[in-house]
Amino acid sequence: NAGVTQTPKFRVLKTGQSMTLLCAQDMNHEYMYWYRQDPGMGLRLIHYSVGEGTTAKGEVPDGYNVSRLKKQNFLLGLESAAPSQTSVYFCASSYELAGGSSYNEQFFGPGTRLTVL
Amino acid sequence: AQSVTQLGSHVSVSEGALVLLRCNYSSSVPPYLFWYVQYPNQGLQLLLKYTSAATLVKGINGFEAEFKKSETSFHLTKPSAHMSDAAEYFCAVSERGYIPTFGRGTSLIVHP
């Protein structure tokens, strides 16, 4: 199993450009998440999904959009990149515990380092 | 509402010394608690988790954590630090049915 993979690993954008980050998991997990990590700020949730075709906003959703058309993929889009979006982006997935929906341990991808000039 | 506080953004220890990383949480219901480790330029990986079974939880690489409800704490310990333990450590709390909330992380520095 590859686990959680992220594409690309690095990217440099100019202000106003757009891009899509791809996350893929091969563990058949229901839940997927996008986080950004900035120095001293820990992990902040951008958007998440509890299943195919569903998405929801997290703590810092402004400037980002997401889609989950297939269970194994979760895309994060930046329509018009800004320098404030310079960060390391992590995707994660988790499975539903037996007995009902409940957020459990998360499996993380290796991250995408994005710089917006 | 759930929240988590990690005391100390940096902790420095000598190789062979005790490692103690502090985590306090706030939760209105019995929570799930997690410790993750992040090595440089990598994603996070689970060290251990508490899910209302034994209060002393053992994880990978010799780490363990004790859930103390009266102190709302879940501190991470290791009896003897190794150079390879140098990394960023994150505590996370999850009330059942809610997405985990992460602390800001503690950087563990191990001196030879």
mmCIF file of C-alpha atoms in Angstrom, chain A residues 7-114:
data_model
loop_
_atom_site.group_PDB
_atom_site.id
_atom_site.type_symbol
_atom_site.label_atom_id
_atom_site.label_comp_id
_atom_site.label_asym_id
_atom_site.label_seq_id
_atom_site.Cartn_x
_atom_site.Cartn_y
_atom_site.Cartn_z
ATOM 1 C CA THR A 7 1.169 15.652 -5.891
ATOM 2 C CA PRO A 8 3.212 17.784 -6.421
ATOM 3 C CA LYS A 9 5.874 17.814 -3.699
ATOM 4 C CA PHE A 10 6.995 21.382 -4.421
ATOM 5 C CA ARG A 11 5.526 24.279 -6.344
ATOM 6 C CA VAL A 12 6.282 27.950 -6.838
ATOM 7 C CA LEU A 13 3.463 30.214 -8.011
ATOM 8 C CA LYS A 14 3.145 33.873 -8.828
ATOM 9 C CA THR A 15 0.441 35.921 -7.152
ATOM 10 C CA GLY A 16 -2.855 35.428 -8.955
ATOM 11 C CA GLN A 17 -2.012 32.064 -10.498
ATOM 12 C CA SER A 18 -4.141 29.014 -9.849
ATOM 13 C CA MET A 19 -3.260 25.437 -9.093
ATOM 14 C CA THR A 20 -4.653 22.152 -7.829
ATOM 15 C CA LEU A 21 -3.091 19.878 -5.247
ATOM 16 C CA LEU A 22 -3.962 16.220 -5.537
ATOM 17 C CA CYS A 23 -4.282 13.798 -2.644
ATOM 18 C CA ALA A 24 -4.829 10.091 -3.137
ATOM 19 C CA GLN A 25 -5.279 7.288 -0.629
ATOM 20 C CA ASP A 26 -5.473 3.553 -1.242
ATOM 21 C CA MET A 27 -6.807 2.504 2.177
ATOM 22 C CA ASN A 28 -10.510 2.879 1.352
ATOM 23 C CA HIS A 29 -10.882 5.525 4.046
ATOM 24 C CA GLU A 30 -14.109 7.477 4.302
ATOM 25 C CA TYR A 31 -12.705 10.697 5.714
ATOM 26 C CA MET A 32 -10.151 12.982 4.098
ATOM 27 C CA TYR A 33 -8.706 16.306 5.191
ATOM 28 C CA TRP A 34 -6.554 19.175 3.981
ATOM 29 C CA TYR A 35 -4.344 21.044 6.460
ATOM 30 C CA ARG A 36 -1.809 23.797 6.199
ATOM 31 C CA GLN A 37 1.226 23.964 8.464
ATOM 32 C CA ASP A 38 2.928 27.250 9.263
ATOM 33 C CA PRO A 39 5.761 27.832 11.755
ATOM 34 C CA GLY A 40 4.450 28.119 15.308
ATOM 35 C CA MET A 41 0.850 27.604 14.208
ATOM 36 C CA GLY A 42 0.612 23.823 14.217
ATOM 37 C CA LEU A 43 -1.833 22.275 11.784
ATOM 38 C CA ARG A 44 -4.889 24.210 10.682
ATOM 39 C CA LEU A 45 -7.763 22.491 8.940
ATOM 40 C CA ILE A 46 -8.726 23.971 5.587
ATOM 41 C CA HIS A 47 -11.487 21.645 4.334
ATOM 42 C CA TYR A 48 -12.516 18.088 4.959
ATOM 43 C CA SER A 49 -14.748 15.388 3.532
ATOM 44 C CA VAL A 50 -16.727 12.646 5.233
ATOM 45 C CA GLY A 51 -17.408 10.741 2.048
ATOM 46 C CA GLU A 52 -17.464 10.772 -1.720
ATOM 47 C CA GLY A 53 -19.278 13.814 -3.048
ATOM 48 C CA THR A 54 -19.328 15.676 0.282
ATOM 49 C CA THR A 55 -17.060 18.452 1.553
ATOM 50 C CA ALA A 56 -17.118 20.896 4.444
ATOM 51 C CA LYS A 57 -15.217 23.962 5.591
ATOM 52 C CA GLY A 58 -12.606 23.796 8.283
ATOM 53 C CA GLU A 59 -10.905 26.482 10.310
ATOM 54 C CA VAL A 60 -9.242 28.425 7.453
ATOM 55 C CA PRO A 61 -11.217 27.791 4.221
ATOM 56 C CA ASP A 62 -10.984 31.229 2.577
ATOM 57 C CA GLY A 63 -9.154 31.229 -0.736
ATOM 58 C CA TYR A 64 -9.412 27.460 -1.181
ATOM 59 C CA ASN A 65 -11.876 25.082 -2.800
ATOM 60 C CA VAL A 66 -12.042 21.303 -2.694
ATOM 61 C CA SER A 67 -13.673 18.415 -4.483
ATOM 62 C CA ARG A 68 -14.125 14.739 -3.704
ATOM 63 C CA LEU A 69 -15.505 13.165 -6.858
ATOM 64 C CA LYS A 70 -13.937 9.787 -6.092
ATOM 65 C CA LYS A 71 -13.573 8.205 -2.676
ATOM 66 C CA GLN A 72 -9.828 7.811 -3.031
ATOM 67 C CA ASN A 73 -9.058 11.361 -4.203
ATOM 68 C CA PHE A 74 -9.362 14.759 -2.532
ATOM 69 C CA LEU A 75 -8.373 17.841 -4.527
ATOM 70 C CA LEU A 76 -7.447 21.223 -3.097
ATOM 71 C CA GLY A 77 -7.669 24.216 -5.408
ATOM 72 C CA LEU A 78 -6.279 27.710 -5.170
ATOM 73 C CA GLU A 79 -8.115 29.935 -7.653
ATOM 74 C CA SER A 80 -5.967 33.049 -7.228
ATOM 75 C CA ALA A 81 -2.887 32.424 -5.150
ATOM 76 C CA ALA A 82 -1.707 34.992 -2.593
ATOM 77 C CA PRO A 83 1.603 35.233 -0.695
ATOM 78 C CA SER A 84 -0.331 34.446 2.516
ATOM 79 C CA GLN A 85 -0.948 30.979 1.089
ATOM 80 C CA THR A 86 2.746 30.158 1.169
ATOM 81 C CA SER A 87 2.783 27.098 3.406
ATOM 82 C CA VAL A 88 3.240 23.368 3.631
ATOM 83 C CA TYR A 89 0.025 21.537 2.815
ATOM 84 C CA PHE A 90 -0.794 18.126 4.228
ATOM 85 C CA CYS A 91 -3.507 15.740 3.245
ATOM 86 C CA ALA A 92 -4.751 13.115 5.671
ATOM 87 C CA SER A 93 -7.305 10.353 5.741
ATOM 88 C CA SER A 94 -9.014 8.346 8.461
ATOM 89 C CA TYR A 95 -11.428 5.461 8.749
ATOM 90 C CA GLU A 96 -14.766 5.172 10.461
ATOM 91 C CA LEU A 97 -14.716 3.297 13.729
ATOM 92 C CA ALA A 98 -16.976 0.310 14.179
ATOM 93 C CA GLY A 99 -20.247 1.280 15.809
ATOM 94 C CA GLY A 100 -20.737 4.633 14.187
ATOM 95 C CA SER A 101 -19.050 7.688 12.815
ATOM 96 C CA SER A 102 -16.209 8.896 14.921
ATOM 97 C CA TYR A 103 -13.007 10.608 13.966
ATOM 98 C CA ASN A 104 -10.026 8.422 14.577
ATOM 99 C CA GLU A 105 -6.306 8.446 14.011
ATOM 100 C CA GLN A 106 -5.257 10.126 10.807
ATOM 101 C CA PHE A 107 -2.838 8.964 8.147
ATOM 102 C CA PHE A 108 -0.838 11.782 6.607
ATOM 103 C CA GLY A 109 0.752 12.331 3.240
ATOM 104 C CA PRO A 110 4.314 13.645 2.847
ATOM 105 C CA GLY A 111 3.216 17.230 2.187
ATOM 106 C CA THR A 112 3.384 19.815 -0.597
ATOM 107 C CA ARG A 113 5.604 22.825 -0.089
ATOM 108 C CA LEU A 114 4.020 25.818 -1.847
#
